Short mmCIF file of C-alpha atoms and ligand atoms in Angstrom, two decimals:
data_model
loop_
_atom_site.label_atom_id
_atom_site.label_comp_id
_atom_site.label_asym_id
_atom_site.label_seq_id
_atom_site.Cartn_x
_atom_site.Cartn_y
_atom_site.Cartn_z
CA MET A 1 3.92 -74.50 86.04
CA LYS A 2 6.35 -73.91 89.24
CA ASP A 3 4.35 -74.90 91.94
CA VAL A 4 0.04 -75.35 91.23
CA ALA A 5 -1.03 -73.86 94.84
CA GLU A 6 1.43 -70.98 93.27
CA PHE A 7 -0.16 -70.70 89.96
CA VAL A 8 -3.42 -70.56 91.00
CA GLU A 9 -2.69 -67.86 93.67
CA GLU A 10 -0.68 -65.58 90.97
CA CYS A 11 -2.84 -66.45 88.11
CA ILE A 12 -5.89 -65.31 89.68
CA GLN A 13 -4.39 -61.84 91.30
CA LYS A 14 -3.11 -60.80 87.35
CA LEU A 15 -7.08 -61.34 87.11
CA LYS A 16 -8.55 -58.98 89.34
CA ASN A 17 -5.32 -56.55 88.08
CA GLU A 18 -6.23 -56.91 84.49
CA ILE A 19 -10.25 -57.16 84.63
CA GLU A 20 -11.61 -54.00 85.81
CA GLY A 21 -15.41 -54.19 84.60
CA THR A 22 -16.99 -56.91 83.40
CA ALA A 23 -15.97 -60.66 81.53
CA ILE A 24 -17.49 -63.12 79.99
CA ILE A 25 -16.22 -66.79 79.46
CA ALA A 26 -17.54 -69.50 76.96
CA CYS A 27 -17.41 -72.54 78.57
CA SER A 28 -18.30 -75.96 77.77
CA GLY A 29 -18.14 -77.67 80.25
CA GLY A 30 -14.93 -79.03 79.58
CA VAL A 31 -11.41 -78.71 81.30
CA ASP A 32 -9.59 -76.36 80.24
CA SER A 33 -12.89 -74.03 79.88
CA THR A 34 -14.54 -75.12 83.85
CA THR A 35 -10.62 -74.11 84.96
CA SER A 36 -10.82 -71.01 83.20
CA ALA A 37 -14.00 -70.23 84.30
CA VAL A 38 -13.36 -70.89 87.99
CA LEU A 39 -10.44 -69.32 88.67
CA GLY A 40 -11.95 -66.15 87.05
CA ASN A 41 -14.88 -66.08 89.32
CA ARG A 42 -12.13 -66.58 92.11
CA ALA A 43 -11.07 -63.72 91.28
CA ILE A 44 -13.53 -61.34 89.89
CA GLY A 45 -16.86 -63.23 90.97
CA GLU A 46 -20.27 -62.28 90.08
CA ARG A 47 -18.39 -59.89 87.31
CA LEU A 48 -17.62 -62.57 85.61
CA VAL A 49 -20.48 -63.92 82.77
CA THR A 50 -19.65 -67.69 82.27
CA VAL A 51 -21.79 -68.27 78.99
CA PHE A 52 -22.34 -71.78 77.92
CA VAL A 53 -23.46 -72.64 74.31
CA ASP A 54 -25.23 -75.53 73.05
CA THR A 55 -24.11 -75.27 69.35
CA GLY A 56 -25.98 -78.68 68.82
CA TYR A 57 -22.98 -80.26 68.46
CA LEU A 58 -23.07 -82.11 72.34
CA ARG A 59 -22.57 -85.02 73.35
CA LYS A 60 -25.22 -87.43 74.77
CA GLY A 61 -27.09 -85.16 78.22
CA GLU A 62 -24.42 -82.83 77.62
CA PRO A 63 -26.65 -79.29 77.66
CA GLU A 64 -28.46 -80.50 80.49
CA HIS A 65 -25.40 -82.12 82.57
CA VAL A 66 -23.21 -78.96 81.70
CA GLN A 67 -25.83 -76.25 82.43
CA ALA A 68 -26.17 -78.45 86.22
CA LEU A 69 -22.16 -78.36 86.89
CA LEU A 70 -22.09 -74.96 86.22
CA ARG A 71 -24.18 -73.40 88.19
CA ASN A 72 -23.41 -76.04 91.38
CA MET A 73 -20.23 -74.67 90.89
CA GLY A 74 -21.47 -70.96 91.69
CA LEU A 75 -21.59 -69.73 88.31
CA ASN A 76 -22.52 -66.86 87.06
CA LEU A 77 -24.03 -68.80 83.89
CA ARG A 78 -26.39 -67.75 80.83
CA PHE A 79 -27.14 -70.73 78.47
CA VAL A 80 -28.00 -69.71 74.81
CA ASP A 81 -29.18 -72.15 72.25
CA ALA A 82 -27.84 -72.04 68.97
CA SER A 83 -27.81 -75.14 67.81
CA ALA A 84 -30.56 -74.02 64.82
CA GLU A 85 -28.28 -71.23 63.92
CA PHE A 86 -24.67 -73.52 63.85
CA TYR A 87 -26.68 -76.25 61.43
CA LYS A 88 -27.40 -73.26 59.35
CA ALA A 89 -24.27 -71.85 59.45
CA LEU A 90 -22.25 -74.94 58.29
CA LYS A 91 -24.85 -76.51 56.04
CA GLY A 92 -22.99 -77.26 52.56
CA VAL A 93 -20.09 -76.86 54.62
CA THR A 94 -17.73 -80.18 53.93
CA ASP A 95 -14.13 -78.12 53.93
CA PRO A 96 -12.63 -79.11 57.73
CA GLU A 97 -10.39 -75.40 57.53
CA ARG A 98 -13.45 -73.87 56.58
CA LYS A 99 -16.26 -75.32 59.16
CA ARG A 100 -13.16 -74.22 61.81
CA LYS A 101 -13.16 -70.82 60.94
CA VAL A 102 -17.37 -70.88 60.60
CA ILE A 103 -17.97 -72.08 63.59
CA GLY A 104 -15.23 -70.53 65.59
CA ASN A 105 -16.91 -66.55 63.59
CA LEU A 106 -20.56 -68.20 64.72
CA PHE A 107 -19.24 -68.53 68.19
CA ILE A 108 -16.75 -64.85 68.44
CA LYS A 109 -20.52 -63.37 67.03
CA MET A 110 -22.77 -65.22 69.86
CA PHE A 111 -20.21 -63.66 72.44
CA GLU A 112 -20.26 -60.58 70.83
CA ARG A 113 -23.96 -59.97 71.10
CA GLU A 114 -24.25 -61.69 74.74
CA ALA A 115 -21.01 -59.09 75.92
CA GLU A 116 -23.15 -56.87 74.74
CA LYS A 117 -26.33 -57.25 76.18
CA VAL A 118 -24.05 -57.68 79.72
CA LYS A 119 -21.21 -54.95 78.84
CA ALA A 120 -18.15 -57.19 79.00
CA ASP A 121 -15.61 -55.64 78.33
CA THR A 122 -12.97 -58.59 78.66
CA LEU A 123 -13.02 -62.13 77.01
CA ILE A 124 -11.60 -64.76 78.88
CA GLN A 125 -10.18 -67.45 77.17
CA GLY A 126 -9.63 -72.00 77.72
CA THR A 127 -7.05 -71.46 75.11
CA ILE A 128 -3.91 -74.03 75.48
CA ALA A 129 -0.35 -73.90 74.89
CA PRO A 130 -1.25 -77.08 72.23
CA ASP A 131 -4.13 -75.33 70.82
CA TRP A 132 -2.14 -72.00 69.74
CA ILE A 133 1.35 -73.96 68.89
CA GLU A 134 -0.54 -76.17 66.52
CA SER A 135 -2.49 -72.62 65.24
CA GLY A 136 0.69 -71.61 63.96
CA GLY A 137 1.33 -69.94 66.98
CA GLN A 138 5.07 -70.53 66.55
CA LEU A 139 6.37 -69.86 63.05
CA ARG A 140 4.94 -73.62 62.57
CA ASP A 141 2.42 -74.84 59.40
CA VAL A 142 -0.96 -74.76 60.43
CA ILE A 143 -1.61 -77.59 61.69
CA LYS A 144 -5.80 -76.61 62.28
CA SER A 145 -7.41 -73.97 63.67
CA HIS A 146 -7.87 -75.03 66.77
CA HIS A 147 -11.35 -73.28 67.83
CA ASN A 148 -9.18 -71.33 70.60
CA VAL A 149 -7.88 -68.98 68.03
CA GLY A 150 -9.12 -69.40 65.01
CA GLY A 151 -12.23 -67.06 64.93
CA LEU A 152 -11.09 -64.30 67.00
CA PRO A 153 -11.74 -61.54 64.48
CA GLU A 154 -8.99 -59.36 64.00
CA GLU A 155 -10.81 -56.35 65.43
CA MET A 156 -12.64 -57.97 68.81
CA LYS A 157 -13.87 -55.19 70.97
CA MET A 158 -12.99 -57.11 73.95
CA LYS A 159 -9.57 -57.66 75.45
CA LEU A 160 -8.30 -61.12 75.65
CA SER A 161 -7.47 -62.70 78.53
CA GLU A 162 -5.66 -66.19 78.46
CA PRO A 163 -5.11 -67.59 81.59
CA LEU A 164 -3.43 -70.83 80.75
CA ARG A 165 -1.93 -70.30 77.65
CA ASP A 166 1.77 -71.67 78.48
CA LEU A 167 0.13 -75.27 79.84
CA TYR A 168 -0.31 -78.21 79.14
CA LYS A 169 -3.33 -80.54 78.86
CA ASP A 170 -1.43 -83.04 82.29
CA GLU A 171 -0.35 -79.21 83.73
CA VAL A 172 -4.22 -78.10 83.62
CA ARG A 173 -5.75 -81.25 85.44
CA LYS A 174 -3.20 -80.74 87.84
CA VAL A 175 -4.69 -77.04 88.32
CA ALA A 176 -7.53 -78.20 88.36
CA ARG A 177 -7.47 -80.82 91.67
CA HIS A 178 -6.26 -78.15 93.11
CA LEU A 179 -9.20 -76.19 92.63
CA GLY A 180 -11.01 -79.75 93.77
CA LEU A 181 -12.97 -79.81 90.43
CA GLU A 182 -15.25 -83.14 89.28
CA ILE A 183 -14.29 -82.48 86.06
CA ALA A 184 -10.73 -82.97 86.15
CA GLU A 185 -10.13 -86.09 85.06
CA LYS A 186 -12.64 -85.41 81.66
CA GLN A 187 -11.64 -86.63 78.64
CA PRO A 188 -10.54 -83.57 76.43
CA PHE A 189 -13.54 -82.89 73.95
CA PRO A 190 -12.55 -80.62 70.65
CA GLY A 191 -14.20 -76.34 70.65
CA PRO A 192 -16.33 -77.07 67.17
CA GLY A 193 -17.58 -80.46 68.97
CA LEU A 194 -19.50 -83.11 66.83
CA ALA A 195 -19.03 -80.91 63.65
CA VAL A 196 -14.90 -82.18 63.48
CA ARG A 197 -15.94 -85.52 63.93
CA VAL A 198 -18.82 -86.21 61.71
CA LEU A 199 -16.37 -85.79 58.06
CA GLY A 200 -18.41 -84.28 55.08
CA GLU A 201 -21.63 -81.76 56.18
CA ALA A 202 -22.35 -81.89 59.54
CA THR A 203 -26.17 -81.70 59.06
CA ARG A 204 -28.55 -82.16 62.44
CA GLU A 205 -29.63 -85.56 60.87
CA ARG A 206 -25.68 -87.09 60.45
CA THR A 207 -24.51 -85.71 64.18
CA ALA A 208 -27.29 -87.50 65.83
CA ILE A 209 -25.98 -90.72 64.17
CA LEU A 210 -22.27 -89.21 65.60
CA ARG A 211 -23.52 -88.66 68.81
CA GLU A 212 -24.97 -92.46 69.60
CA ALA A 213 -22.22 -93.89 68.28
CA CYS A 214 -19.76 -92.07 70.77
CA ALA A 215 -22.15 -92.25 73.17
CA ILE A 216 -21.45 -96.15 73.24
CA VAL A 217 -17.94 -95.34 72.60
CA GLU A 218 -17.63 -93.71 75.87
CA GLU A 219 -20.16 -96.16 77.97
CA GLU A 220 -18.10 -99.45 76.96
CA ILE A 221 -14.95 -97.78 76.94
CA GLU A 222 -16.02 -97.16 80.26
CA ALA A 223 -17.22 -100.33 81.72
CA ALA A 224 -14.21 -102.22 80.97
CA ALA A 225 -11.92 -100.39 82.02
CA SER A 226 -13.59 -100.03 85.52
CA ARG A 227 -14.27 -104.32 85.35
CA GLY A 228 -10.35 -103.97 84.88
CA GLU A 229 -10.53 -105.08 81.24
CA CYS A 230 -8.17 -102.11 79.53
CA GLU A 231 -6.53 -98.95 80.49
CA LEU A 232 -8.63 -96.14 80.07
CA PRO A 233 -7.52 -93.77 77.58
CA TRP A 234 -6.77 -90.60 77.62
CA GLN A 235 -9.35 -90.05 74.81
CA TYR A 236 -11.87 -91.91 72.54
CA PHE A 237 -15.05 -91.57 71.10
CA ALA A 238 -16.42 -91.88 67.33
CA VAL A 239 -16.20 -90.54 64.06
CA LEU A 240 -18.54 -90.45 60.70
CA LEU A 241 -16.88 -91.22 57.54
CA PRO A 242 -18.48 -89.53 54.40
CA VAL A 243 -17.56 -92.66 53.18
CA LYS A 244 -20.73 -95.05 52.73
CA SER A 245 -20.64 -98.45 51.65
CA VAL A 246 -23.05 -101.78 51.06
CA GLY A 247 -23.17 -103.74 53.49
CA VAL A 248 -26.54 -106.22 54.39
CA ARG A 249 -29.54 -105.77 56.95
CA GLY A 250 -31.77 -109.15 57.78
CA ASP A 251 -31.54 -110.42 53.90
CA VAL A 252 -31.20 -106.83 52.15
CA ARG A 253 -28.72 -105.06 50.04
CA ALA A 254 -27.42 -101.85 52.71
CA TYR A 255 -25.71 -99.06 52.06
CA GLY A 256 -25.12 -97.51 55.33
CA GLU A 257 -22.99 -95.50 56.44
CA THR A 258 -19.50 -95.91 58.43
CA VAL A 259 -18.39 -95.18 62.38
CA VAL A 260 -14.33 -95.18 62.76
CA VAL A 261 -13.57 -95.95 66.53
CA ARG A 262 -10.78 -93.89 68.19
CA ALA A 263 -8.67 -93.95 70.75
CA VAL A 264 -5.42 -92.82 72.38
CA GLN A 265 -3.12 -92.61 74.84
CA SER A 266 -1.52 -88.86 74.99
CA ILE A 267 -0.13 -87.12 78.24
CA ASP A 268 -0.02 -83.42 75.92
CA ALA A 269 -1.76 -84.54 73.33
CA MET A 270 1.26 -83.55 71.20
CA THR A 271 2.12 -86.95 70.07
CA ALA A 272 -0.43 -89.93 70.79
CA SER A 273 -0.37 -93.76 69.83
CA ALA A 274 -3.92 -96.75 68.99
CA SER A 275 -4.62 -97.63 72.54
CA PRO A 276 -4.36 -101.30 72.03
CA LEU A 277 -8.27 -102.13 72.86
CA PRO A 278 -9.23 -105.80 74.27
CA TYR A 279 -10.47 -107.24 70.95
CA SER A 280 -13.82 -108.25 72.54
CA LEU A 281 -14.68 -104.80 73.00
CA LEU A 282 -14.43 -103.44 70.56
CA GLU A 283 -16.65 -106.17 69.08
CA ARG A 284 -18.56 -105.38 71.25
CA ILE A 285 -19.01 -101.95 70.74
CA GLY A 286 -19.34 -103.05 67.03
CA ILE A 287 -22.20 -104.29 67.52
CA ARG A 288 -24.10 -101.65 69.78
CA ILE A 289 -23.36 -99.02 67.19
CA THR A 290 -24.38 -101.19 64.92
CA ASN A 291 -27.77 -102.49 66.62
CA SER A 292 -29.16 -98.95 67.71
CA THR A 293 -28.42 -96.87 64.51
CA PRO A 294 -29.25 -98.58 61.70
CA GLU A 295 -27.98 -96.55 59.65
CA VAL A 296 -24.14 -97.74 60.34
CA VAL A 297 -23.18 -100.87 58.55
CA ARG A 298 -20.05 -100.56 58.90
CA VAL A 299 -17.90 -100.25 62.05
CA VAL A 300 -13.69 -99.79 62.41
CA TYR A 301 -10.59 -99.34 64.68
CA ASP A 302 -8.11 -96.93 64.05
CA VAL A 303 -4.66 -97.70 65.15
CA THR A 304 -3.09 -94.63 63.82
CA HIS A 305 -0.53 -92.87 65.65
CA LYS A 306 -0.18 -88.71 66.71
CA PRO A 307 2.37 -88.03 64.53
CA PRO A 308 1.15 -88.60 61.20
CA GLY A 309 -2.25 -88.83 62.26
CA THR A 310 -3.67 -86.16 64.19
CA ILE A 311 -6.09 -87.13 66.84
CA GLU A 312 -8.98 -86.01 66.17
CA TRP A 313 -9.85 -86.64 61.84
CA GLU A 314 -10.19 -82.97 61.42
P1 XMP B 401 -5.60 -82.98 67.40
O1 XMP B 401 -6.70 -83.68 66.67
O2 XMP B 401 -4.97 -82.00 67.01
O3 XMP B 401 -5.85 -82.96 68.60
O4 XMP B 401 -4.55 -83.78 67.98
C1 XMP B 401 -5.28 -82.43 69.60
C2 XMP B 401 -5.92 -82.05 71.04
O5 XMP B 401 -7.23 -81.02 70.83
C3 XMP B 401 -8.22 -81.12 70.80
N1 XMP B 401 -8.54 -80.28 70.17
C4 XMP B 401 -9.36 -79.38 70.36
N2 XMP B 401 -9.25 -78.15 71.58
N3 XMP B 401 -10.23 -76.84 70.20
C5 XMP B 401 -9.99 -76.98 71.23
O6 XMP B 401 -10.05 -76.71 72.87
C6 XMP B 401 -9.98 -77.40 69.44
O7 XMP B 401 -10.56 -76.39 68.22
C7 XMP B 401 -9.29 -78.46 68.68
N4 XMP B 401 -9.66 -79.30 67.78
C8 XMP B 401 -8.83 -80.63 68.22
C9 XMP B 401 -8.41 -83.03 70.33
O8 XMP B 401 -9.50 -83.37 70.60
C10 XMP B 401 -7.46 -83.53 71.31
O9 XMP B 401 -7.44 -83.35 72.24
#
């Protein structure tokens, strides 16, 4: 990307020229989709309908927080609670690629439904470069079907517009900062949400366990970073494994869930290194997770860099 101001100006102009009628965007409140929504809003104002879907795979407090944030930005917002539909669609689905496809397809179906309601002819997406590169866009093997890319049907009725398609994450943050968005520094969150952090079947119940663990990881790491105990990682979260192990609660044998803590440093998500978090912080996280989620009897730390590991576990 050349100059940020120039990029923003050209992008808004391009969207103005490209979109004749009404456009629709799926906004998760993350950096990519919110930046895209704000660019779209600056280009065509109320003619951009921003849809925020609660898939049931959002983080703790996110549905309420993101709605308030997007409304305060003056976006023309539609909120859809689709959690029941998503849990139903993922029933029995354990394969990671299948999970992504099911979620992507349901997402698109919902958008087509919302788009029909508002008669939108253009779909704006917050796709960024690593999303399509890692989905096989450059003759590379598919690493993961990213949600922004993998779910699109071959014959989509709407025209597709991807204003951030050629940017990497650090560049998107620059654009967001330039636009004055408070989400500019927010850590990345995958399109399929917590569903790809609950390995195996992402049921409502298992997702609730992971949601609590993720909140604890975020809270503890942010607090430690603000006290100067460590650098704030680029991304940090919890993963629930499909592996049970033997533990003990009180004097009784417990056979329970395993949570992985993942924290990485990265610049563009293409490569990443596991963050060297202080042991005392990891210990606090472990104690809090096992105290607040009785189903979990074991917490482990992932020390794998990318490559060979990816940042998310699915
Ligand atoms: P991986 O796990 O492939 O992830 O190393 C690289 C970065 O992308 C995020 N991620 C996604 N972002 N849609 C997105 O918009 C997706 O489907 C998706 N999957 C992973 C991931 O959190 C990391 O920051």
